[in-house]
């Protein structure tokens, strides 16, 4: 009697809920026969490389998923936006991954795997690819959206001014749901509300996270534009704002050359003031979400702790520097006094030594090793916070008390009063910038080991 081929053994898909595995296999009518977790630097979403089989016909795919925030209903909209944007971009002939299936309710999207590398080992290759990338960005901003009605990407007929007002109102609402308040966010919201750019702006398809790290390349050309979960209809200058942000994080081709390439490729008219404005909205959006994430008390932590802490510190400092630039306000260096290490610092060193010498070397899983290294950086942060925090907190408490002309017993009380004064327009923007420049300088000093090279990254001048 002839026997059929024995079924392949189950594939290890640790980290994926069974319901997502089942959804992928049902949507594609294929079995997952290979699964490899992607090790990346993102603060939120995870990814996995899959091989999908149907009777010997196999395709390579990439699954982006956010299972740690499955309870956050807002995340479903990110998936809907991404799928809609990828379809529009694909129809327009842009190099984007093919969407195989999307699962908004499971916070996941499945795409055909794109070829190419994300990093550069050769500056001449980076130069050529960056010029092609700007041509792709210019082409994206020419994608026809006339006649499109409201979609997951928003309302094409919404003006840039109304779009900005809506974004700020949504951020205020999300931040207002927290028990605590952040004076920096209060200042950003206030300035953004008071300085919405005027004039008519053409609405385009905006990527929403443009720049290095969010595309692949091969043979000196862009092969795939990635990470579309923040895509929407809006002002093209927002993508150029994101380009400056990501270029400050990941060293890239000089911004002047990038903007010239965008202009030469037929991009939208460049308005540097609008770039600066949208840069602050981008920072405010990121910091608002990070504020909620870092203060959540229940449920699964919505991100990778080391990455969330790192990028929170970086975005806060860059936001203050960007706001000071908008106000033509110079920011002098802030002195950080040396503080003797407390006796409790020894315990942090013991924990770090255990991770470094006895735990990480024994772990074979690359994702786990990456997470452990992230935890080591978090321990270094709290070690520094334990040493420097009390003295720096006291300096801030006194500074805010002097600025508001009334004493506060604790920094938390001073923070609340400062945020309220900013919202009530009882304190000049420049005074608030000075106080918050001191704060982010202190935060950067405390987080220097966590930040590494990012502690010294700053914006290039636009012109």
Short mmCIF file of N, CA and C in Angstrom, two decimals, residues 248-400:
data_model
loop_
_atom_site.label_atom_id
_atom_site.label_comp_id
_atom_site.label_asym_id
_atom_site.label_seq_id
_atom_site.Cartn_x
_atom_site.Cartn_y
_atom_site.Cartn_z
N UNK A 248 19.03 62.91 12.00
CA UNK A 248 19.73 63.26 13.23
C UNK A 248 19.99 62.02 14.08
N UNK A 249 19.16 61.00 13.91
CA UNK A 249 19.31 59.76 14.67
C UNK A 249 20.29 58.82 13.98
N UNK A 250 20.13 58.67 12.67
CA UNK A 250 20.98 57.79 11.87
C UNK A 250 21.77 58.65 10.89
N UNK A 251 23.06 58.86 11.09
CA UNK A 251 23.84 59.71 10.19
C UNK A 251 23.61 59.33 8.73
N UNK A 252 23.34 60.33 7.90
CA UNK A 252 22.93 60.10 6.52
C UNK A 252 23.55 61.20 5.66
N UNK A 253 23.22 61.19 4.40
CA UNK A 253 23.68 62.22 3.47
C UNK A 253 23.28 63.61 3.99
N UNK A 254 24.15 64.62 3.86
CA UNK A 254 23.81 65.96 4.36
C UNK A 254 22.44 66.43 3.90
N UNK A 255 21.72 67.06 4.81
CA UNK A 255 20.33 67.41 4.54
C UNK A 255 20.20 68.37 3.36
N UNK A 256 21.19 69.25 3.17
CA UNK A 256 21.13 70.16 2.03
C UNK A 256 21.12 69.42 0.70
N UNK A 257 21.93 68.38 0.58
CA UNK A 257 21.95 67.58 -0.64
C UNK A 257 20.64 66.82 -0.82
N UNK A 258 20.07 66.34 0.27
CA UNK A 258 18.81 65.60 0.19
C UNK A 258 17.68 66.51 -0.30
N UNK A 259 17.61 67.71 0.25
CA UNK A 259 16.55 68.63 -0.17
C UNK A 259 16.75 69.07 -1.62
N UNK A 260 18.00 69.25 -2.02
CA UNK A 260 18.28 69.61 -3.42
C UNK A 260 17.85 68.48 -4.35
N UNK A 261 18.11 67.24 -3.95
CA UNK A 261 17.72 66.08 -4.76
C UNK A 261 16.20 65.98 -4.85
N UNK A 262 15.52 66.25 -3.76
CA UNK A 262 14.05 66.22 -3.75
C UNK A 262 13.51 67.28 -4.71
N UNK A 263 14.09 68.45 -4.65
CA UNK A 263 13.66 69.55 -5.52
C UNK A 263 13.91 69.18 -6.99
N UNK A 264 15.08 68.63 -7.27
CA UNK A 264 15.43 68.27 -8.65
C UNK A 264 14.55 67.16 -9.20
N UNK A 265 14.02 66.31 -8.31
CA UNK A 265 13.19 65.19 -8.74
C UNK A 265 11.72 65.58 -8.90
N UNK A 266 11.43 66.87 -8.77
CA UNK A 266 10.05 67.32 -8.97
C UNK A 266 9.19 67.22 -7.74
N UNK A 267 9.80 67.34 -6.57
CA UNK A 267 9.03 67.31 -5.33
C UNK A 267 8.24 68.60 -5.13
N UNK A 268 7.46 68.65 -4.07
CA UNK A 268 6.68 69.84 -3.75
C UNK A 268 7.62 71.00 -3.38
N UNK A 269 7.12 72.22 -3.53
CA UNK A 269 7.92 73.39 -3.16
C UNK A 269 8.35 73.28 -1.69
N UNK A 270 9.63 73.50 -1.44
CA UNK A 270 10.16 73.34 -0.08
C UNK A 270 9.94 74.62 0.71
N UNK A 271 9.36 74.46 1.89
CA UNK A 271 9.11 75.58 2.81
C UNK A 271 9.77 75.21 4.14
N UNK A 272 10.91 75.85 4.43
CA UNK A 272 11.68 75.47 5.61
C UNK A 272 10.93 75.75 6.91
N UNK A 273 10.14 76.81 6.94
CA UNK A 273 9.39 77.10 8.17
C UNK A 273 8.36 76.00 8.43
N UNK A 274 7.73 75.50 7.36
CA UNK A 274 6.77 74.41 7.56
C UNK A 274 7.48 73.13 7.95
N UNK A 275 8.68 72.90 7.44
CA UNK A 275 9.45 71.73 7.88
C UNK A 275 9.69 71.82 9.39
N UNK A 276 10.11 72.99 9.85
CA UNK A 276 10.38 73.16 11.29
C UNK A 276 9.10 72.97 12.11
N UNK A 277 7.98 73.45 11.59
CA UNK A 277 6.72 73.30 12.31
C UNK A 277 6.34 71.82 12.42
N UNK A 278 6.36 71.12 11.30
CA UNK A 278 5.96 69.71 11.33
C UNK A 278 6.95 68.87 12.12
N UNK A 279 8.19 69.29 12.16
CA UNK A 279 9.17 68.57 12.97
C UNK A 279 8.73 68.56 14.43
N UNK A 280 8.20 69.68 14.89
CA UNK A 280 7.74 69.75 16.28
C UNK A 280 6.48 68.93 16.50
N UNK A 281 5.59 68.88 15.51
CA UNK A 281 4.41 68.02 15.66
C UNK A 281 4.85 66.56 15.73
N UNK A 282 5.82 66.19 14.90
CA UNK A 282 6.32 64.81 14.92
C UNK A 282 6.91 64.47 16.29
N UNK A 283 7.75 65.36 16.82
CA UNK A 283 8.32 65.14 18.15
C UNK A 283 7.21 65.04 19.20
N UNK A 284 6.25 65.95 19.14
CA UNK A 284 5.17 65.95 20.13
C UNK A 284 4.38 64.66 20.09
N UNK A 285 4.13 64.14 18.89
CA UNK A 285 3.37 62.89 18.76
C UNK A 285 4.13 61.73 19.38
N UNK A 286 5.43 61.65 19.09
CA UNK A 286 6.24 60.56 19.64
C UNK A 286 6.31 60.66 21.16
N UNK A 287 6.59 61.85 21.67
CA UNK A 287 6.75 62.03 23.12
C UNK A 287 5.43 61.78 23.85
N UNK A 288 4.32 62.17 23.23
CA UNK A 288 3.01 61.91 23.84
C UNK A 288 2.79 60.42 24.03
N UNK A 289 3.05 59.64 22.98
CA UNK A 289 2.86 58.19 23.08
C UNK A 289 3.85 57.57 24.06
N UNK A 290 5.09 58.05 24.04
CA UNK A 290 6.09 57.50 24.97
C UNK A 290 5.74 57.83 26.42
N UNK A 291 5.20 59.01 26.65
CA UNK A 291 4.81 59.40 28.01
C UNK A 291 3.79 58.41 28.56
N UNK A 292 2.81 58.07 27.72
CA UNK A 292 1.78 57.11 28.14
C UNK A 292 2.40 55.73 28.38
N UNK A 293 3.26 55.31 27.46
CA UNK A 293 3.86 53.99 27.57
C UNK A 293 4.69 53.85 28.83
N UNK A 294 5.50 54.85 29.13
CA UNK A 294 6.40 54.77 30.28
C UNK A 294 5.67 54.91 31.61
N UNK A 295 4.41 55.33 31.57
CA UNK A 295 3.67 55.49 32.82
C UNK A 295 2.48 54.54 32.95
N UNK A 296 2.36 53.60 32.02
CA UNK A 296 1.24 52.67 32.12
C UNK A 296 1.44 51.77 33.34
N UNK A 297 0.37 51.52 34.05
CA UNK A 297 0.45 50.75 35.29
C UNK A 297 -0.06 49.33 35.13
N UNK A 298 -0.86 49.07 34.10
CA UNK A 298 -1.43 47.74 33.92
C UNK A 298 -1.19 47.27 32.50
N UNK A 299 -1.31 45.95 32.31
CA UNK A 299 -1.18 45.39 30.98
C UNK A 299 0.27 45.19 30.57
N UNK A 300 0.44 44.58 29.40
CA UNK A 300 1.77 44.33 28.86
C UNK A 300 2.41 45.63 28.41
N UNK A 301 3.68 45.79 28.73
CA UNK A 301 4.40 47.01 28.34
C UNK A 301 4.42 47.13 26.83
N UNK A 302 3.98 48.28 26.31
CA UNK A 302 3.84 48.46 24.87
C UNK A 302 5.11 48.88 24.18
N UNK A 303 6.14 48.07 24.23
CA UNK A 303 7.39 48.39 23.55
C UNK A 303 8.55 47.66 24.17
N UNK A 304 9.73 47.97 23.69
CA UNK A 304 10.97 47.45 24.25
C UNK A 304 11.53 48.53 25.18
N UNK A 305 11.65 48.22 26.47
CA UNK A 305 11.95 49.25 27.47
C UNK A 305 13.21 50.04 27.13
N UNK A 306 14.30 49.36 26.80
CA UNK A 306 15.53 50.07 26.50
C UNK A 306 15.37 51.03 25.34
N UNK A 307 14.67 50.58 24.28
CA UNK A 307 14.48 51.44 23.11
C UNK A 307 13.55 52.60 23.41
N UNK A 308 12.46 52.34 24.14
CA UNK A 308 11.52 53.41 24.47
C UNK A 308 12.21 54.48 25.31
N UNK A 309 12.97 54.07 26.32
CA UNK A 309 13.69 55.03 27.15
C UNK A 309 14.70 55.83 26.33
N UNK A 310 15.45 55.14 25.49
CA UNK A 310 16.48 55.79 24.68
C UNK A 310 15.87 56.86 23.78
N UNK A 311 14.85 56.47 23.01
CA UNK A 311 14.28 57.41 22.05
C UNK A 311 13.45 58.49 22.73
N UNK A 312 12.93 58.21 23.92
CA UNK A 312 12.25 59.26 24.67
C UNK A 312 13.22 60.37 25.05
N UNK A 313 14.37 59.99 25.59
CA UNK A 313 15.39 60.98 25.95
C UNK A 313 15.84 61.77 24.73
N UNK A 314 16.05 61.07 23.62
CA UNK A 314 16.54 61.73 22.41
C UNK A 314 15.50 62.68 21.84
N UNK A 315 14.26 62.22 21.70
CA UNK A 315 13.22 63.09 21.14
C UNK A 315 12.96 64.31 22.01
N UNK A 316 13.04 64.15 23.32
CA UNK A 316 12.82 65.28 24.21
C UNK A 316 13.89 66.35 24.00
N UNK A 317 15.14 65.93 23.94
CA UNK A 317 16.22 66.92 23.75
C UNK A 317 16.12 67.57 22.38
N UNK A 318 15.92 66.76 21.33
CA UNK A 318 15.83 67.32 19.99
C UNK A 318 14.63 68.26 19.86
N UNK A 319 13.53 67.94 20.55
CA UNK A 319 12.35 68.81 20.49
C UNK A 319 12.64 70.17 21.10
N UNK A 320 13.33 70.20 22.23
CA UNK A 320 13.68 71.48 22.85
C UNK A 320 14.61 72.27 21.94
N UNK A 321 15.60 71.60 21.34
CA UNK A 321 16.52 72.29 20.44
C UNK A 321 15.78 72.81 19.21
N UNK A 322 14.84 72.02 18.68
CA UNK A 322 14.08 72.44 17.51
C UNK A 322 13.17 73.62 17.83
N UNK A 323 12.55 73.60 19.01
CA UNK A 323 11.69 74.71 19.41
C UNK A 323 12.50 75.98 19.62
N UNK A 324 13.67 75.85 20.23
CA UNK A 324 14.54 77.01 20.42
C UNK A 324 14.94 77.61 19.07
N UNK A 325 15.20 76.75 18.09
CA UNK A 325 15.54 77.24 16.75
C UNK A 325 14.37 78.02 16.15
N UNK A 326 13.15 77.52 16.32
CA UNK A 326 11.98 78.23 15.81
C UNK A 326 11.83 79.60 16.46
N UNK A 327 12.25 79.71 17.70
CA UNK A 327 12.14 80.98 18.45
C UNK A 327 13.41 81.81 18.37
N UNK A 328 14.38 81.37 17.53
CA UNK A 328 15.66 82.08 17.40
C UNK A 328 16.30 82.30 18.75
N UNK A 329 16.25 81.28 19.60
CA UNK A 329 16.75 81.40 20.97
C UNK A 329 18.00 80.54 21.14
N UNK A 330 19.15 81.13 21.44
CA UNK A 330 20.35 80.33 21.67
C UNK A 330 20.22 79.53 22.96
N UNK A 331 20.82 78.34 22.95
CA UNK A 331 20.79 77.47 24.13
C UNK A 331 22.21 77.28 24.65
N UNK A 332 22.54 77.91 25.77
CA UNK A 332 23.89 77.75 26.32
C UNK A 332 24.07 76.37 26.93
N UNK A 333 25.31 75.89 27.00
CA UNK A 333 25.56 74.60 27.65
C UNK A 333 25.13 74.64 29.11
N UNK A 334 24.66 73.51 29.61
CA UNK A 334 24.25 73.40 31.01
C UNK A 334 25.30 72.60 31.76
N UNK A 335 25.84 73.18 32.81
CA UNK A 335 26.88 72.50 33.59
C UNK A 335 26.26 71.40 34.45
N UNK A 336 26.95 70.27 34.50
CA UNK A 336 26.52 69.14 35.32
C UNK A 336 27.60 68.87 36.36
N UNK A 337 27.29 69.13 37.62
CA UNK A 337 28.28 68.94 38.68
C UNK A 337 28.50 67.45 38.96
N UNK A 338 29.73 67.12 39.31
CA UNK A 338 30.05 65.75 39.70
C UNK A 338 29.41 65.43 41.05
N UNK A 339 28.92 64.21 41.18
CA UNK A 339 28.30 63.75 42.42
C UNK A 339 28.95 62.44 42.82
N UNK A 340 29.30 62.32 44.09
CA UNK A 340 29.90 61.07 44.57
C UNK A 340 28.91 59.92 44.45
N UNK A 341 29.42 58.76 44.07
CA UNK A 341 28.57 57.58 43.92
C UNK A 341 28.09 57.09 45.28
N UNK A 342 26.80 56.82 45.43
CA UNK A 342 26.30 56.27 46.70
C UNK A 342 26.72 54.81 46.85
N UNK A 343 26.67 54.31 48.06
CA UNK A 343 27.07 52.92 48.30
C UNK A 343 26.19 51.92 47.55
N UNK A 344 24.95 52.30 47.27
CA UNK A 344 24.03 51.39 46.57
C UNK A 344 24.43 51.14 45.13
N UNK A 345 25.37 51.94 44.58
CA UNK A 345 25.78 51.76 43.20
C UNK A 345 26.40 50.39 42.97
N UNK A 346 26.93 49.81 44.02
CA UNK A 346 27.56 48.49 43.92
C UNK A 346 26.56 47.44 43.43
N UNK A 347 25.30 47.56 43.83
CA UNK A 347 24.31 46.57 43.44
C UNK A 347 24.04 46.61 41.93
N UNK A 348 24.06 47.81 41.35
CA UNK A 348 23.89 47.93 39.91
C UNK A 348 25.06 47.26 39.19
N UNK A 349 26.28 47.46 39.72
CA UNK A 349 27.46 46.86 39.10
C UNK A 349 27.39 45.34 39.16
N UNK A 350 26.90 44.80 40.27
CA UNK A 350 26.76 43.35 40.40
C UNK A 350 25.78 42.82 39.34
N UNK A 351 24.64 43.51 39.18
CA UNK A 351 23.65 43.08 38.19
C UNK A 351 24.22 43.15 36.78
N UNK A 352 24.93 44.23 36.47
CA UNK A 352 25.53 44.38 35.14
C UNK A 352 26.57 43.30 34.88
N UNK A 353 27.37 43.01 35.89
CA UNK A 353 28.39 41.98 35.75
C UNK A 353 27.76 40.61 35.50
N UNK A 354 26.66 40.31 36.19
CA UNK A 354 25.96 39.05 35.97
C UNK A 354 25.46 38.94 34.54
N UNK A 355 24.84 40.01 34.06
CA UNK A 355 24.34 40.00 32.69
C UNK A 355 25.46 39.83 31.68
N UNK A 356 26.52 40.59 31.86
CA UNK A 356 27.62 40.63 30.91
C UNK A 356 28.43 39.33 30.89
N UNK A 357 28.73 38.80 32.07
CA UNK A 357 29.66 37.68 32.17
C UNK A 357 28.99 36.31 32.27
N UNK A 358 27.79 36.24 32.82
CA UNK A 358 27.22 34.94 33.15
C UNK A 358 25.91 34.62 32.44
N UNK A 359 25.23 35.64 31.94
CA UNK A 359 23.92 35.39 31.34
C UNK A 359 23.94 35.52 29.82
N UNK A 360 24.33 36.69 29.31
CA UNK A 360 24.31 36.91 27.87
C UNK A 360 25.14 35.88 27.11
N UNK A 361 26.37 35.52 27.56
CA UNK A 361 27.15 34.54 26.80
C UNK A 361 26.50 33.16 26.70
N UNK A 362 25.55 32.86 27.57
CA UNK A 362 24.93 31.53 27.57
C UNK A 362 23.61 31.49 26.81
N UNK A 363 23.23 32.60 26.22
CA UNK A 363 21.96 32.66 25.50
C UNK A 363 22.23 32.60 24.01
N UNK A 364 21.60 31.65 23.33
CA UNK A 364 21.82 31.47 21.89
C UNK A 364 20.82 32.27 21.05
N UNK A 365 19.66 32.54 21.60
CA UNK A 365 18.62 33.24 20.85
C UNK A 365 19.02 34.71 20.65
N UNK A 366 19.12 35.13 19.37
CA UNK A 366 19.58 36.49 19.07
C UNK A 366 18.64 37.57 19.61
N UNK A 367 17.34 37.30 19.55
CA UNK A 367 16.38 38.28 20.05
C UNK A 367 16.53 38.44 21.55
N UNK A 368 16.68 37.31 22.25
CA UNK A 368 16.85 37.36 23.71
C UNK A 368 18.15 38.08 24.08
N UNK A 369 19.21 37.82 23.32
CA UNK A 369 20.49 38.50 23.59
C UNK A 369 20.33 40.01 23.39
N UNK A 370 19.63 40.38 22.34
CA UNK A 370 19.42 41.80 22.06
C UNK A 370 18.63 42.46 23.20
N UNK A 371 17.61 41.76 23.70
CA UNK A 371 16.81 42.30 24.80
C UNK A 371 17.65 42.42 26.07
N UNK A 372 18.50 41.43 26.32
CA UNK A 372 19.33 41.47 27.53
C UNK A 372 20.31 42.63 27.48
N UNK A 373 20.86 42.88 26.30
CA UNK A 373 21.76 44.03 26.17
C UNK A 373 20.99 45.34 26.41
N UNK A 374 19.73 45.36 25.94
CA UNK A 374 18.89 46.52 26.21
C UNK A 374 18.63 46.71 27.69
N UNK A 375 18.40 45.59 28.39
CA UNK A 375 18.19 45.66 29.84
C UNK A 375 19.44 46.15 30.56
N UNK A 376 20.61 45.75 30.05
CA UNK A 376 21.86 46.23 30.66
C UNK A 376 21.94 47.75 30.55
N UNK A 377 21.52 48.30 29.42
CA UNK A 377 21.54 49.76 29.26
C UNK A 377 20.54 50.43 30.20
N UNK A 378 19.40 49.77 30.41
CA UNK A 378 18.41 50.32 31.35
C UNK A 378 18.98 50.34 32.77
N UNK A 379 19.68 49.28 33.14
CA UNK A 379 20.30 49.23 34.47
C UNK A 379 21.32 50.36 34.61
N UNK A 380 22.10 50.61 33.55
CA UNK A 380 23.06 51.71 33.59
C UNK A 380 22.35 53.05 33.78
N UNK A 381 21.19 53.18 33.13
CA UNK A 381 20.41 54.42 33.28
C UNK A 381 20.00 54.62 34.73
N UNK A 382 19.45 53.58 35.36
CA UNK A 382 18.99 53.72 36.74
C UNK A 382 20.15 53.85 37.72
N UNK A 383 21.27 53.27 37.36
CA UNK A 383 22.48 53.49 38.17
C UNK A 383 22.84 54.97 38.17
N UNK A 384 22.83 55.59 36.99
CA UNK A 384 23.15 57.01 36.89
C UNK A 384 22.06 57.87 37.52
N UNK A 385 20.82 57.46 37.33
CA UNK A 385 19.70 58.19 37.93
C UNK A 385 19.79 58.16 39.46
N UNK A 386 20.19 57.03 40.00
CA UNK A 386 20.34 56.88 41.45
C UNK A 386 21.42 57.82 41.99
N UNK A 387 22.46 58.04 41.18
CA UNK A 387 23.58 58.89 41.63
C UNK A 387 23.30 60.38 41.40
N UNK A 388 22.83 60.73 40.20
CA UNK A 388 22.69 62.14 39.84
C UNK A 388 21.30 62.71 40.11
N UNK A 389 20.29 61.85 40.07
CA UNK A 389 18.91 62.31 40.10
C UNK A 389 18.54 63.24 41.24
N UNK A 390 18.80 62.87 42.50
CA UNK A 390 18.36 63.73 43.61
C UNK A 390 18.91 65.15 43.54
N UNK A 391 20.20 65.30 43.23
CA UNK A 391 20.79 66.64 43.18
C UNK A 391 20.23 67.45 42.01
N UNK A 392 20.06 66.80 40.85
CA UNK A 392 19.54 67.52 39.69
C UNK A 392 18.06 67.86 39.86
N UNK A 393 17.31 66.97 40.49
CA UNK A 393 15.90 67.27 40.78
C UNK A 393 15.77 68.52 41.66
N UNK A 394 16.66 68.64 42.63
CA UNK A 394 16.62 69.78 43.53
C UNK A 394 16.93 71.08 42.79
N UNK A 395 17.90 71.02 41.87
CA UNK A 395 18.22 72.20 41.07
C UNK A 395 17.00 72.63 40.25
N UNK A 396 16.31 71.66 39.67
CA UNK A 396 15.12 71.97 38.87
C UNK A 396 13.99 72.54 39.74
N UNK A 397 13.79 71.94 40.91
CA UNK A 397 12.73 72.43 41.80
C UNK A 397 12.95 73.90 42.14
N UNK A 398 14.18 74.25 42.46
CA UNK A 398 14.50 75.64 42.81
C UNK A 398 14.31 76.55 41.59
N UNK A 399 14.75 76.10 40.41
CA UNK A 399 14.63 76.93 39.20
C UNK A 399 13.17 77.21 38.86
N UNK A 400 12.32 76.20 38.96
CA UNK A 400 10.90 76.40 38.66
C UNK A 400 10.26 77.29 39.72
#
